[in-house]
Backbone as numpy.savetxt, mean C-alpha at the origin, in Angstrom:
# Nx Ny Nz CAx CAy CAz Cx Cy Cz
-4.36 1.49 12.83 -3.07 0.84 12.70 -2.37 0.69 14.06
-2.79 1.43 15.09 -2.11 1.39 16.37 -2.55 0.16 17.15
-1.62 -0.77 17.41 -1.93 -1.97 18.15 -0.63 -2.64 18.55
-0.72 -3.68 19.41 0.48 -4.41 19.79 1.02 -5.14 18.58
2.31 -5.02 18.35 2.95 -5.61 17.18 3.86 -6.75 17.63
3.79 -7.93 16.98 4.68 -9.01 17.35 6.11 -8.72 16.93
7.07 -9.40 17.59 8.45 -9.25 17.17 8.61 -9.76 15.75
9.47 -9.12 14.99 9.64 -9.46 13.60 10.97 -10.16 13.36
10.94 -11.17 12.51 12.16 -11.77 12.00 12.40 -11.13 10.64
13.48 -10.37 10.52 13.73 -9.62 9.30 14.48 -10.48 8.29
13.87 -10.72 7.14 14.49 -11.49 6.07 14.47 -10.64 4.82
15.63 -10.31 4.30 15.72 -9.48 3.11 15.88 -10.37 1.88
14.98 -10.23 0.93 15.06 -10.97 -0.32 15.39 -9.97 -1.42
16.62 -9.98 -1.86 17.05 -9.02 -2.88 16.67 -9.53 -4.25
16.32 -8.62 -5.12 15.97 -9.01 -6.47 16.17 -7.83 -7.39
16.42 -8.13 -8.63 16.55 -7.10 -9.65 15.51 -7.39 -10.71
14.65 -6.44 -10.98 13.59 -6.60 -11.96 14.10 -6.11 -13.30
13.93 -6.88 -14.37 14.44 -6.47 -15.68 13.67 -5.30 -16.25
14.27 -4.65 -17.23 13.62 -3.56 -17.97 13.17 -2.44 -17.05
14.09 -1.94 -16.22 13.72 -0.93 -15.24 13.87 0.50 -15.76
14.44 0.68 -16.93 14.51 2.02 -17.50 13.21 2.28 -18.26
12.42 3.21 -17.74 11.10 3.50 -18.30 11.01 5.00 -18.52
11.09 5.43 -19.78 11.12 6.85 -20.06 12.34 7.47 -19.41
12.11 8.51 -18.61 13.21 9.16 -17.89 13.48 8.52 -16.54
12.68 7.52 -16.17 12.88 6.85 -14.90 13.96 5.78 -15.04
14.86 5.72 -14.07 15.94 4.74 -14.11 16.44 4.49 -12.69
16.92 3.29 -12.40 17.54 3.08 -11.08 18.71 4.05 -10.89
18.92 4.46 -9.67 20.02 5.37 -9.33 19.91 6.71 -10.07
18.69 7.18 -10.26 18.46 8.46 -10.95 19.23 9.59 -10.28
19.36 9.52 -8.96 19.99 10.61 -8.20 21.48 10.37 -7.95
22.08 9.45 -8.67 23.47 9.09 -8.42 24.41 10.29 -8.50
24.14 11.20 -9.43 25.00 12.39 -9.58 24.48 13.57 -8.78
23.15 13.78 -8.80 22.58 14.99 -8.19 22.42 14.89 -6.68
22.23 13.65 -6.17 22.05 13.46 -4.72 22.37 12.00 -4.39
23.65 11.63 -4.44 24.02 10.22 -4.31 23.59 9.56 -3.01
23.39 10.34 -1.97 22.99 9.76 -0.68 21.47 9.70 -0.50
20.71 10.03 -1.53 19.25 10.15 -1.40 18.61 8.88 -0.84
18.87 7.74 -1.45 18.19 6.52 -1.02 18.68 6.06 0.35
19.92 6.32 0.69 20.41 5.94 2.02 19.79 6.83 3.10
19.54 8.09 2.77 18.86 8.99 3.71 17.44 8.49 3.96
16.75 8.14 2.88 15.38 7.64 3.01 15.35 6.37 3.86
16.23 5.44 3.56 16.28 4.18 4.32 16.56 4.44 5.79
17.47 5.36 6.09 17.80 5.63 7.48 16.61 6.13 8.28
15.84 7.04 7.69 14.67 7.57 8.39 13.60 6.49 8.56
13.38 5.70 7.50 12.37 4.64 7.58 12.77 3.59 8.62
14.04 3.22 8.62 14.50 2.21 9.59 14.30 2.69 11.03
14.62 3.95 11.28 14.44 4.50 12.62 12.98 4.43 13.05
12.08 4.78 12.15 10.65 4.74 12.48 10.17 3.30 12.65
10.63 2.42 11.78 10.19 1.02 11.83 10.58 0.37 13.14
11.71 0.76 13.69 12.19 0.17 14.94 11.19 0.34 16.07
10.51 1.46 16.09 9.53 1.73 17.15 8.09 1.56 16.69
7.87 1.50 15.37 6.50 1.41 14.85 6.48 0.58 13.56
6.50 -0.77 13.68 6.46 -1.61 12.49 5.21 -1.45 11.65
4.16 -0.85 12.21 2.95 -0.64 11.43 3.12 0.45 10.38
4.31 1.06 10.32 4.56 2.04 9.26 4.60 1.35 7.90
4.87 0.05 7.86 4.89 -0.67 6.58 3.51 -0.67 5.92
2.46 -1.16 6.57 1.15 -1.07 5.93 0.69 0.36 5.70
1.11 1.28 6.57 0.71 2.68 6.38 1.28 3.23 5.08
2.55 2.96 4.81 3.16 3.45 3.57 2.64 2.73 2.35
2.39 1.43 2.47 1.80 0.70 1.35 0.45 1.30 0.96
-0.34 1.63 1.96 -1.66 2.21 1.69 -1.53 3.60 1.07
-0.61 4.42 1.61 -0.39 5.74 1.05 0.04 5.65 -0.42
0.98 4.76 -0.70 1.50 4.61 -2.06 0.40 4.18 -3.02
-0.39 3.19 -2.61 -1.48 2.70 -3.44 -2.52 3.80 -3.69
-2.91 4.49 -2.63 -3.93 5.53 -2.76 -3.43 6.69 -3.61
-2.13 6.97 -3.55 -1.58 8.04 -4.38 -1.59 7.63 -5.85
-1.04 6.47 -6.14 -0.89 6.04 -7.54 -2.23 5.80 -8.23
-3.26 5.43 -7.48 -4.55 5.12 -8.10 -5.37 6.38 -8.42
-4.88 7.54 -8.01 -5.59 8.79 -8.30 -4.64 9.70 -9.07
-4.81 9.78 -10.36 -3.99 10.62 -11.23 -2.51 10.26 -11.21
-2.20 9.00 -10.87 -0.83 8.52 -10.97 0.02 8.78 -9.75
1.25 8.24 -9.78 2.17 8.33 -8.65 2.87 9.69 -8.68
2.18 10.70 -8.17 2.70 12.08 -8.25 2.71 12.80 -6.91
2.52 12.05 -5.82 2.52 12.61 -4.47 1.40 13.62 -4.24
0.35 13.56 -5.04 -0.76 14.49 -4.85 -1.52 14.22 -3.56
-1.39 13.00 -3.01 -2.06 12.67 -1.75 -1.46 13.44 -0.57
-0.26 13.97 -0.74 0.42 14.66 0.36 -0.01 16.10 0.54
-0.67 16.66 -0.45 -1.03 18.09 -0.42 -2.09 18.38 0.64
-1.86 19.40 1.45 -2.85 19.83 2.44 -3.95 20.63 1.77
-5.16 20.51 2.29 -6.27 21.31 1.80 -6.10 22.78 2.18
-6.73 23.65 1.41 -6.75 25.08 1.71 -8.20 25.54 1.73
-8.41 26.79 2.05 -9.77 27.33 2.02 -10.35 27.27 0.61
-9.47 27.33 -0.38 -9.92 27.35 -1.77 -10.07 25.95 -2.37
-9.44 24.95 -1.76 -9.45 23.63 -2.39 -9.37 22.51 -1.34
-10.25 21.53 -1.51 -10.20 20.32 -0.70 -9.35 19.30 -1.45
-8.23 18.89 -0.86 -7.27 18.03 -1.54 -7.61 16.55 -1.36
-6.88 15.70 -2.08 -7.09 14.25 -2.01 -7.00 13.74 -0.58
-6.12 14.34 0.21 -5.89 13.91 1.59 -7.17 13.90 2.40
-8.10 14.80 2.09 -9.33 14.93 2.87 -10.52 14.21 2.27
-10.31 13.47 1.19 -11.39 12.63 0.65 -11.67 11.49 1.62
-12.89 11.02 1.64 -13.29 9.98 2.59 -12.33 8.80 2.69
-11.98 8.15 1.57 -11.11 6.97 1.65 -9.71 7.26 2.17
-9.30 8.53 2.16 -7.94 8.88 2.57 -7.84 9.43 3.98
-8.95 9.58 4.67 -8.90 10.24 5.97 -8.22 9.39 7.05
-8.06 8.10 6.79 -7.34 7.25 7.74 -5.94 6.89 7.24
-5.54 7.46 6.11 -4.16 7.27 5.64 -3.24 8.00 6.61
-2.10 7.42 6.93 -1.17 8.06 7.84 0.26 7.84 7.37
1.19 8.47 8.04 2.59 8.40 7.66 3.10 9.69 7.05
2.24 10.72 7.01 2.64 11.99 6.40 3.82 12.61 7.15
3.85 12.44 8.46 4.95 13.01 9.23 6.28 12.37 8.88
6.26 11.08 8.56 7.48 10.41 8.14 7.99 10.98 6.82
7.09 11.20 5.88 7.46 11.79 4.59 8.06 13.18 4.82
7.47 13.96 5.72 8.00 15.29 6.05 9.43 15.19 6.58
9.66 14.22 7.47 11.00 14.05 8.04 12.02 13.72 6.97
11.64 12.82 6.08 12.53 12.45 4.98 12.81 13.64 4.09
11.75 14.36 3.74 11.91 15.51 2.84 12.81 16.57 3.47
12.63 16.83 4.74 13.47 17.83 5.41 14.95 17.42 5.36
15.22 16.14 5.58 16.60 15.66 5.55 17.18 15.77 4.14
16.37 15.47 3.14 16.84 15.55 1.76 17.04 17.00 1.32
16.19 17.89 1.78 16.36 19.30 1.41 17.65 19.88 1.98
18.04 19.40 3.15 19.31 19.84 3.73 20.49 19.31 2.93
20.38 18.07 2.47 21.48 17.45 1.74 21.53 17.88 0.28
20.36 17.96 -0.36 20.28 18.23 -1.81 19.02 19.05 -2.08
19.07 20.35 -1.90 17.86 21.18 -2.04 17.19 21.04 -3.42
15.87 20.94 -3.38 15.04 20.95 -4.60 15.49 19.92 -5.63
15.82 18.72 -5.14 16.35 17.69 -6.04 15.51 16.42 -6.07
15.13 15.91 -4.90 14.42 14.63 -4.82 12.92 14.89 -4.68
12.14 14.26 -5.56 10.70 14.50 -5.55 10.01 13.78 -4.40
8.88 14.33 -4.00 8.06 13.69 -2.97 7.50 12.37 -3.49
7.23 12.29 -4.79 6.73 11.06 -5.39 7.76 9.94 -5.26
9.02 10.26 -5.48 10.07 9.25 -5.30 10.25 8.89 -3.84
10.07 9.85 -2.95 10.19 9.55 -1.52 9.16 8.50 -1.11
7.91 8.67 -1.52 6.87 7.69 -1.18 7.24 6.32 -1.73
7.66 6.27 -2.98 7.95 5.01 -3.64 9.12 4.28 -2.99
10.20 5.00 -2.73 11.39 4.39 -2.13 11.15 4.03 -0.67
10.49 4.90 0.07 10.21 4.63 1.49 9.33 3.40 1.64
8.36 3.24 0.74 7.48 2.06 0.80 8.28 0.80 0.55
9.15 0.83 -0.46 10.01 -0.33 -0.72 10.84 -0.69 0.50
11.44 0.31 1.14 12.29 0.06 2.29 11.49 -0.51 3.46
10.30 0.00 3.67 9.46 -0.49 4.77 9.04 -1.94 4.53
8.75 -2.29 3.28 8.41 -3.67 2.94 9.59 -4.60 3.23
10.80 -4.19 2.83 11.99 -5.01 3.07 12.26 -5.18 4.56
12.09 -4.11 5.33 12.32 -4.20 6.77 11.34 -5.16 7.44
10.16 -5.31 6.88 9.15 -6.21 7.45 9.33 -7.65 6.98
10.39 -7.92 6.22 10.65 -9.28 5.76 10.30 -9.52 4.31
9.88 -8.47 3.61 9.50 -8.60 2.21 10.65 -8.40 1.27
10.38 -8.33 -0.04 11.44 -8.20 -1.03 12.06 -6.81 -1.05
13.35 -6.76 -1.27 14.07 -5.49 -1.41 14.26 -5.23 -2.90
13.18 -4.92 -3.58 13.17 -4.82 -5.04 13.82 -3.52 -5.52
14.39 -3.59 -6.71 15.01 -2.42 -7.33 13.94 -1.61 -8.06
13.92 -0.31 -7.84 12.91 0.53 -8.48 13.57 1.68 -9.23
12.99 2.06 -10.35 13.48 3.25 -11.05 12.98 4.50 -10.35
13.78 5.55 -10.39 13.38 6.83 -9.82 13.52 7.93 -10.87
13.08 9.11 -10.51 13.05 10.23 -11.46 11.66 10.79 -11.63
10.70 10.35 -10.78 9.34 10.89 -10.82 9.35 12.37 -10.46
8.36 13.09 -10.98 8.17 14.49 -10.62 6.85 14.60 -9.85
6.70 15.68 -9.12 5.52 15.88 -8.29 4.41 16.58 -9.06
3.17 16.15 -8.80 2.02 16.74 -9.47 1.67 18.12 -8.93
0.87 18.83 -9.69 0.47 20.19 -9.32 -1.05 20.30 -9.17
-1.72 19.15 -9.06 -3.18 19.12 -8.88 -3.50 18.11 -7.79
-4.40 18.47 -6.88 -4.86 17.53 -5.85 -6.28 17.92 -5.45
-7.26 17.15 -5.92 -8.66 17.44 -5.65 -9.35 16.23 -5.02
-10.06 16.46 -3.94 -10.77 15.37 -3.25 -11.76 14.68 -4.17
-12.37 15.43 -5.08 -13.38 14.85 -5.98 -12.80 13.83 -6.94
-11.48 13.81 -7.12 -10.85 12.87 -8.04 -10.64 11.49 -7.41
-10.84 11.39 -6.12 -10.53 10.13 -5.41 -11.66 9.13 -5.61
-11.33 8.04 -6.31 -12.28 6.94 -6.54 -11.51 5.64 -6.43
-11.53 5.06 -5.24 -10.70 3.89 -4.96 -11.55 2.63 -4.77
-11.00 1.46 -5.06 -11.75 0.21 -4.87 -12.17 0.05 -3.41
-13.41 -0.34 -3.19 -13.91 -0.56 -1.83 -13.71 -1.99 -1.39
-13.86 -2.27 -0.09 -13.60 -3.61 0.45 -14.61 -4.66 0.04
-15.77 -4.24 -0.46 -16.81 -5.20 -0.84 -16.92 -5.39 -2.34
-15.98 -4.86 -3.09 -16.00 -4.96 -4.53 -15.72 -6.40 -4.96
-16.25 -6.80 -6.12 -15.98 -8.15 -6.62 -14.62 -8.20 -7.30
-14.13 -9.41 -7.51 -12.85 -9.57 -8.18 -12.90 -8.99 -9.59
-14.00 -9.24 -10.29 -14.14 -8.72 -11.66 -14.16 -7.19 -11.67
-14.88 -6.59 -10.73 -14.94 -5.13 -10.66 -13.56 -4.55 -10.31
-12.88 -5.19 -9.38 -11.55 -4.72 -9.00 -10.59 -4.80 -10.17
-10.67 -5.88 -10.92 -9.75 -6.05 -12.03 -9.97 -4.98 -13.10
-11.19 -4.57 -13.30 -11.46 -3.49 -14.26 -10.78 -2.20 -13.82
-10.80 -1.92 -12.52 -10.15 -0.72 -12.01 -8.63 -0.82 -12.17
-8.08 -1.98 -11.89 -6.64 -2.17 -12.04 -6.23 -2.03 -13.51
-7.03 -2.64 -14.39 -6.71 -2.52 -15.82 -6.76 -1.08 -16.27
-7.66 -0.29 -15.70 -7.75 1.12 -16.04 -6.51 1.90 -15.67
-5.70 1.34 -14.79 -4.44 1.97 -14.39 -3.25 1.35 -15.11
-3.53 0.50 -16.07 -2.45 -0.12 -16.83 -1.91 -1.39 -16.23
-2.51 -1.86 -15.14 -2.11 -3.11 -14.51 -3.01 -4.21 -15.08
-2.63 -4.72 -16.23 -3.54 -5.53 -17.05 -3.49 -7.03 -16.76
-2.66 -7.45 -15.82 -2.57 -8.86 -15.47 -3.33 -9.13 -14.18
-4.19 -10.15 -14.21 -4.92 -10.52 -13.00 -3.93 -10.91 -11.90
-2.78 -11.46 -12.30 -1.76 -11.84 -11.33 -1.23 -10.61 -10.59
-1.06 -9.49 -11.32 -0.60 -8.27 -10.65 -1.58 -7.83 -9.58
-2.87 -7.91 -9.88 -3.87 -7.48 -8.90 -3.85 -8.39 -7.67
-3.84 -9.71 -7.90 -3.81 -10.66 -6.78 -2.55 -10.45 -5.95
-1.44 -10.16 -6.63 -0.17 -9.93 -5.94 -0.22 -8.67 -5.09
-0.69 -7.58 -5.67 -0.70 -6.30 -4.95 -1.65 -6.34 -3.76
-2.77 -7.07 -3.88 -3.66 -7.20 -2.73 -3.01 -8.04 -1.64
-1.92 -8.73 -1.98 -1.15 -9.45 -0.97 -0.48 -8.51 0.02
-0.49 -7.21 -0.26 -0.04 -6.22 0.73 -0.85 -6.33 2.00
-2.04 -6.94 1.91 -2.87 -7.13 3.10 -2.30 -8.18 4.04
-1.13 -8.71 3.73 -0.46 -9.60 4.68 0.10 -8.82 5.87
0.06 -7.49 5.79 0.42 -6.63 6.92 -0.71 -5.62 7.15
-0.86 -5.18 8.37 -1.83 -4.12 8.66 -3.13 -4.63 9.24
-4.06 -3.72 9.38 -5.34 -4.01 10.03 -6.50 -3.49 9.20
-7.70 -3.96 9.54 -8.94 -3.42 8.98 -9.88 -3.10 10.13
-10.54 -1.95 10.05 -11.53 -1.59 11.05 -12.83 -2.35 10.81
-13.55 -2.60 11.88 -14.77 -3.41 11.80 -15.77 -2.86 10.79
-15.81 -1.54 10.63 -16.78 -0.95 9.71 -16.57 -1.40 8.27
-15.38 -1.93 7.94 -15.09 -2.38 6.58 -15.56 -3.80 6.30
-15.91 -4.56 7.35 -16.35 -5.94 7.12 -17.51 -6.36 8.03
-18.10 -5.42 8.76 -19.15 -5.72 9.73 -20.31 -6.48 9.11
-20.66 -6.14 7.87 -21.80 -6.79 7.22 -21.58 -8.28 7.02
-20.36 -8.73 7.00 -20.06 -10.15 6.80 -20.35 -10.97 8.05
-20.55 -10.31 9.18 -20.64 -11.02 10.45 -22.06 -11.43 10.84
-23.09 -10.74 10.31 -24.44 -11.05 10.80 -25.53 -10.97 9.75
-25.39 -10.05 8.81 -26.48 -9.87 7.83 -25.88 -9.63 6.45
-25.17 -10.64 5.97 -24.43 -10.49 4.73 -25.39 -10.39 3.55
-25.30 -9.27 2.85 -26.13 -9.01 1.66 -27.62 -9.23 1.93
-28.04 -8.86 3.16 -29.45 -8.93 3.51 -29.97 -10.32 3.80
-29.09 -11.30 3.99 -29.53 -12.67 4.23 -29.95 -12.93 5.67
-29.55 -12.02 6.58 -29.82 -12.25 7.99 -28.86 -13.23 8.63
-27.84 -13.62 7.88 -26.85 -14.58 8.38 -25.46 -14.11 8.01
-24.44 -14.66 8.67 -23.06 -14.28 8.33 -22.70 -14.74 6.92
-21.64 -14.18 6.40 -21.12 -14.58 5.10 -20.63 -16.03 5.20
-21.21 -16.92 4.38 -20.85 -18.34 4.45 -19.43 -18.61 4.00
-18.80 -17.62 3.35 -17.42 -17.82 2.90 -16.41 -17.44 3.99
-16.89 -17.07 5.18 -16.00 -16.77 6.30 -16.06 -17.88 7.33
-14.92 -18.33 7.78 -14.81 -19.36 8.81 -15.67 -18.98 10.02
-16.60 -19.86 10.44 -17.48 -19.56 11.58 -16.74 -19.16 12.84
-15.58 -19.77 13.08 -14.81 -19.40 14.28 -14.31 -17.97 14.17
-13.97 -17.54 12.95 -13.52 -16.17 12.74 -14.70 -15.21 12.92
-15.86 -15.61 12.41 -17.07 -14.80 12.59 -17.33 -14.56 14.08
-17.24 -15.62 14.87 -17.50 -15.51 16.31 -16.47 -14.60 16.98
-15.21 -14.74 16.61 -14.15 -13.93 17.20 -14.31 -12.47 16.83
-14.58 -12.20 15.55 -14.72 -10.82 15.11 -15.99 -10.17 15.66
-17.04 -10.96 15.82 -18.28 -10.43 16.41 -18.01 -9.93 17.82
-17.23 -10.70 18.56 -16.87 -10.30 19.93 -16.04 -9.01 19.91
-15.05 -8.96 19.03 -14.17 -7.79 18.97 -14.94 -6.54 18.52
-15.76 -6.72 17.49 -16.43 -5.57 16.90 -17.58 -5.04 17.75
-18.05 -5.84 18.68 -19.13 -5.39 19.57 -18.60 -4.79 20.86
-17.26 -4.69 20.94 -16.65 -4.12 22.13 -17.06 -2.66 22.29
-17.42 -2.29 23.49 -17.83 -0.91 23.74 -16.65 0.00 24.01
-15.46 -0.59 24.11 -14.27 0.19 24.45 -13.78 1.03 23.27
-14.17 0.65 22.07 -13.70 1.34 20.87 -14.86 1.45 19.89
-15.10 2.63 19.37 -16.23 2.83 18.47 -16.09 2.03 17.18
-14.86 1.83 16.73 -14.62 1.08 15.49 -13.33 0.30 15.65
-13.38 -0.83 16.36 -12.16 -1.62 16.61 -11.55 -2.12 15.31
-10.33 -2.63 15.41 -9.65 -3.16 14.24 -9.13 -4.56 14.52
-8.89 -5.30 13.43 -8.32 -6.65 13.52 -7.20 -6.76 12.50
-6.28 -7.68 12.73 -5.22 -7.93 11.76 -5.80 -8.52 10.49
-5.38 -8.02 9.35 -5.78 -8.60 8.07 -5.20 -10.01 7.91
-4.03 -10.21 8.47 -3.38 -11.53 8.50 -3.44 -12.00 9.94
-4.16 -13.07 10.19 -4.43 -13.50 11.56 -3.25 -14.17 12.25
-2.21 -14.53 11.50 -1.11 -15.27 12.11 0.16 -14.43 12.28
0.56 -13.69 11.26 1.79 -12.89 11.33 1.46 -11.49 10.81
0.68 -10.76 11.59 0.05 -9.54 11.12 0.94 -8.42 10.66
2.20 -8.39 11.08 3.09 -7.32 10.64 4.42 -7.86 10.13
4.40 -9.10 9.68 5.53 -9.69 8.96 5.10 -9.86 7.51
5.96 -9.43 6.58 5.59 -9.51 5.18 5.93 -10.91 4.66
4.88 -11.76 4.60 5.06 -13.14 4.14 3.83 -13.56 3.34
3.70 -14.84 3.06 2.58 -15.32 2.25 1.45 -15.91 3.08
1.47 -15.69 4.41 0.44 -16.26 5.27 -0.96 -15.77 4.89
-1.05 -14.56 4.34 -2.32 -14.01 3.90 -3.03 -14.97 2.94
-2.29 -15.50 1.98 -2.89 -16.39 0.99 -3.27 -17.73 1.59
-2.45 -18.23 2.51 -2.81 -19.49 3.17 -4.11 -19.35 3.94
-4.30 -18.18 4.54 -5.54 -17.96 5.29 -6.76 -17.85 4.38
-6.57 -17.31 3.19 -7.70 -17.23 2.26 -8.21 -18.62 1.91
-7.29 -19.60 1.82 -7.70 -20.97 1.51 -8.46 -21.60 2.67
-8.32 -21.01 3.85 -9.02 -21.52 5.04 -10.27 -20.69 5.36
-10.69 -19.85 4.42 -11.88 -19.00 4.59 -11.69 -17.99 5.73
-10.45 -17.50 5.87 -10.15 -16.57 6.94 -9.74 -15.20 6.41
-10.17 -14.87 5.20 -9.97 -13.53 4.68 -10.89 -12.55 5.40
-10.39 -11.39 5.76 -11.17 -10.42 6.52 -12.10 -9.62 5.61
-11.54 -9.07 4.54 -12.33 -8.26 3.62 -12.97 -9.14 2.54
-14.12 -8.74 2.09 -14.85 -9.52 1.08 -14.03 -9.67 -0.20
-13.36 -8.58 -0.63 -12.55 -8.66 -1.85 -11.41 -9.64 -1.68
-10.81 -9.69 -0.48 -9.70 -10.61 -0.24 -10.17 -12.06 -0.35
-11.25 -12.40 0.36 -11.75 -13.77 0.30 -12.19 -14.13 -1.10
-12.70 -13.14 -1.81 -13.12 -13.37 -3.19 -12.00 -13.84 -4.09
-10.77 -13.44 -3.79 -9.63 -13.85 -4.60 -9.47 -15.37 -4.62
-9.75 -16.01 -3.48 -9.62 -17.47 -3.40 -10.80 -18.18 -4.04
-11.93 -17.51 -4.13 -13.14 -18.14 -4.62 -13.36 -17.96 -6.12
-12.84 -16.89 -6.67 -13.06 -16.58 -8.09 -12.18 -17.46 -8.97
-12.74 -17.97 -10.07 -12.00 -18.87 -10.94 -10.80 -18.18 -11.58
-10.89 -16.88 -11.79 -9.80 -16.17 -12.46 -8.58 -15.97 -11.56
-8.77 -16.03 -10.26 -7.70 -15.71 -9.33 -7.38 -16.82 -8.33
-8.26 -17.80 -8.19 -8.08 -18.84 -7.18 -6.78 -19.61 -7.32
-6.41 -19.92 -8.57 -5.18 -20.67 -8.80 -3.95 -19.88 -8.40
-4.00 -18.57 -8.61 -2.87 -17.71 -8.23 -2.74 -17.69 -6.71
-3.87 -17.58 -6.02 -3.86 -17.61 -4.55 -3.24 -18.90 -4.05
-3.66 -20.03 -4.62 -3.12 -21.32 -4.20 -1.62 -21.41 -4.43
-1.18 -20.87 -5.57 0.24 -20.88 -5.88 1.06 -20.07 -4.89
0.58 -18.86 -4.57 1.29 -18.02 -3.61 1.26 -18.63 -2.21
0.17 -19.32 -1.87 0.08 -19.96 -0.56 1.14 -21.02 -0.38
1.56 -21.64 -1.49 2.59 -22.69 -1.44 4.01 -22.14 -1.57
4.14 -20.99 -2.22 5.47 -20.52 -2.63 5.71 -19.10 -2.14
6.31 -18.97 -0.95 6.57 -17.65 -0.37 7.54 -16.84 -1.22
8.62 -17.47 -1.67 9.59 -16.75 -2.49 8.98 -16.29 -3.81
8.14 -17.13 -4.38 7.46 -16.75 -5.62 6.56 -15.55 -5.43
5.86 -15.51 -4.30 5.02 -14.35 -4.01 5.87 -13.10 -3.87
6.96 -13.18 -3.12 7.79 -12.00 -2.91 8.40 -11.49 -4.21
8.83 -12.42 -5.06 9.36 -12.01 -6.37 8.28 -11.30 -7.17
7.08 -11.87 -7.20 5.98 -11.27 -7.93 5.59 -9.92 -7.34
5.65 -9.81 -6.03 5.28 -8.56 -5.39 6.24 -7.45 -5.79
7.52 -7.75 -5.78 8.49 -6.74 -6.22 8.22 -6.28 -7.64
7.97 -7.23 -8.54 7.68 -6.89 -9.93 6.42 -6.03 -10.04
5.38 -6.42 -9.29 4.11 -5.70 -9.37 4.22 -4.30 -8.77
5.02 -4.14 -7.73 5.20 -2.81 -7.13 5.96 -1.87 -8.07
6.88 -2.42 -8.85 7.54 -1.59 -9.86 6.52 -1.09 -10.88
5.62 -1.98 -11.30 4.57 -1.58 -12.24 3.65 -0.53 -11.63
3.25 -0.75 -10.37 2.39 0.22 -9.70 3.06 1.58 -9.62
4.35 1.58 -9.31 5.07 2.84 -9.17 5.27 3.59 -10.47
4.95 2.95 -11.59 5.09 3.60 -12.90 3.76 4.10 -13.46
2.69 4.01 -12.67 1.37 4.43 -13.16 1.32 5.95 -13.34
1.10 6.37 -14.56 0.88 7.79 -14.90 1.90 8.72 -14.24
3.17 8.34 -14.30 4.18 9.18 -13.65 4.46 10.44 -14.46
4.86 11.48 -13.76 5.34 12.71 -14.40 6.86 12.62 -14.45
7.44 13.02 -15.56 8.89 12.92 -15.70 9.39 14.06 -16.57
10.69 14.13 -16.72 11.27 15.19 -17.55 11.04 16.56 -16.95
10.35 17.41 -17.69 10.05 18.77 -17.22 8.61 18.91 -16.74
7.88 17.80 -16.71 6.49 17.85 -16.24 6.45 18.05 -14.73
5.36 18.61 -14.22 5.22 18.78 -12.78 6.31 19.65 -12.19
6.73 19.29 -10.97 7.73 20.08 -10.25 8.40 19.19 -9.20
9.44 19.70 -8.59 10.05 19.08 -7.42 9.69 19.95 -6.22
8.72 19.51 -5.43 8.25 20.34 -4.32 9.34 20.52 -3.25
9.41 21.70 -2.70 10.29 21.96 -1.58 9.67 21.48 -0.27
8.36 21.52 -0.22 7.58 21.06 0.93 6.52 20.12 0.35
6.52 18.87 0.78 5.62 17.89 0.16 4.14 18.22 0.36
3.82 19.07 1.33 2.44 19.39 1.64 1.84 20.52 0.80
2.69 21.27 0.12 2.18 22.43 -0.65 2.87 22.49 -2.00
2.14 22.99 -2.99 2.75 23.21 -4.30 3.75 24.35 -4.20
4.79 24.29 -5.02 5.74 25.39 -5.07 5.04 26.66 -5.54
5.39 27.79 -4.99 4.79 29.05 -5.38 5.23 29.53 -6.75
C-alpha cells in the first residue's frame, strides 16, 4: 500500500439508507452512552488520512476480511498467542494493515467512554469515514455490534484474485449478500488501493498454461506491468488497481474494466460475465449511482453475522479478549 499518492479532490456524497434498524443495531446507538463516539472516530481517521490516503483501501480490506470470517466481530484484530494462531496471522491477512489506527481510536474512546464502544463498530465506522474522505459516499450505518470471543487462523477462507464470478457469487451468497449487484458493487472498492504482482503475475506471460498473456488484458497494460513486475528493486512490486485515480473513490474502476484494464482476474471477469457485465457498464456511466449502491452494499456487509445484545463482549483492548 505504500506508494506516491495523487492529490485528492474530496467530494462528500451524503445519503441515508432506509431500514437501518436491524435487531439491536441502529444509527446513533451511542447517542446516550457515548455521544461523541463517531466524532472521535472521524477525527482520528481524518488526521491519518491527511498524511496517508492509502488508509482508505487498508480499512476497506480489513473490514471485508473481518466480516467474511465469522461475521463483523473484530476477530481479525486479535493478536496470536502461544496457544492460538489468530485470524490476523492467516496467509490472506498477513498484508492487512491499519491495526495501529484502530488502537489509536480505541484508546481515545476508552478515555472518553470506558468499555462502551465495540472494536467491531470502530472498524465499520472508521471504514465509512475513510471512504467519504477519499471522495466516496458518506453513508449512514447502524451501530451496536459486539466483539467476538473467537479468532482462529484456520477459519480464514477468503475469495482469491483468480476466482470466477460464479464462484465468488457463491461465497457472497453464503454470507447473506444474495444480489449479484451487491457483489459487483463491493468489488468496486478496488477503485482505491494496490495489488502486488504475485496476485496477477500469471496473467502477464503464461495465463492458465497457455504460454501467452491473458487475452482479456489490454496488451499495453501487459507490457507495462511486465516491466514493473520484473523490477529487481522490489521482490513483489505493486500497481494501482485503478490506473487513473488510484486513491480517489470514484467509478473509474468500472470504466477501466470496459477497456480490458482490470488488474485482477476476478475484476476483469466482472465485465466479461453475462451476469455482471451490465452492472459494470451501468456503474461506468453513472458515478452517483455507483456511490449510492456502494453505501447500501456496505451497510449490508456490515450486518453480516453480527453479535448484538448480550452476545460477545466490548473489548477494552481490541487486540485481546477481555479476561
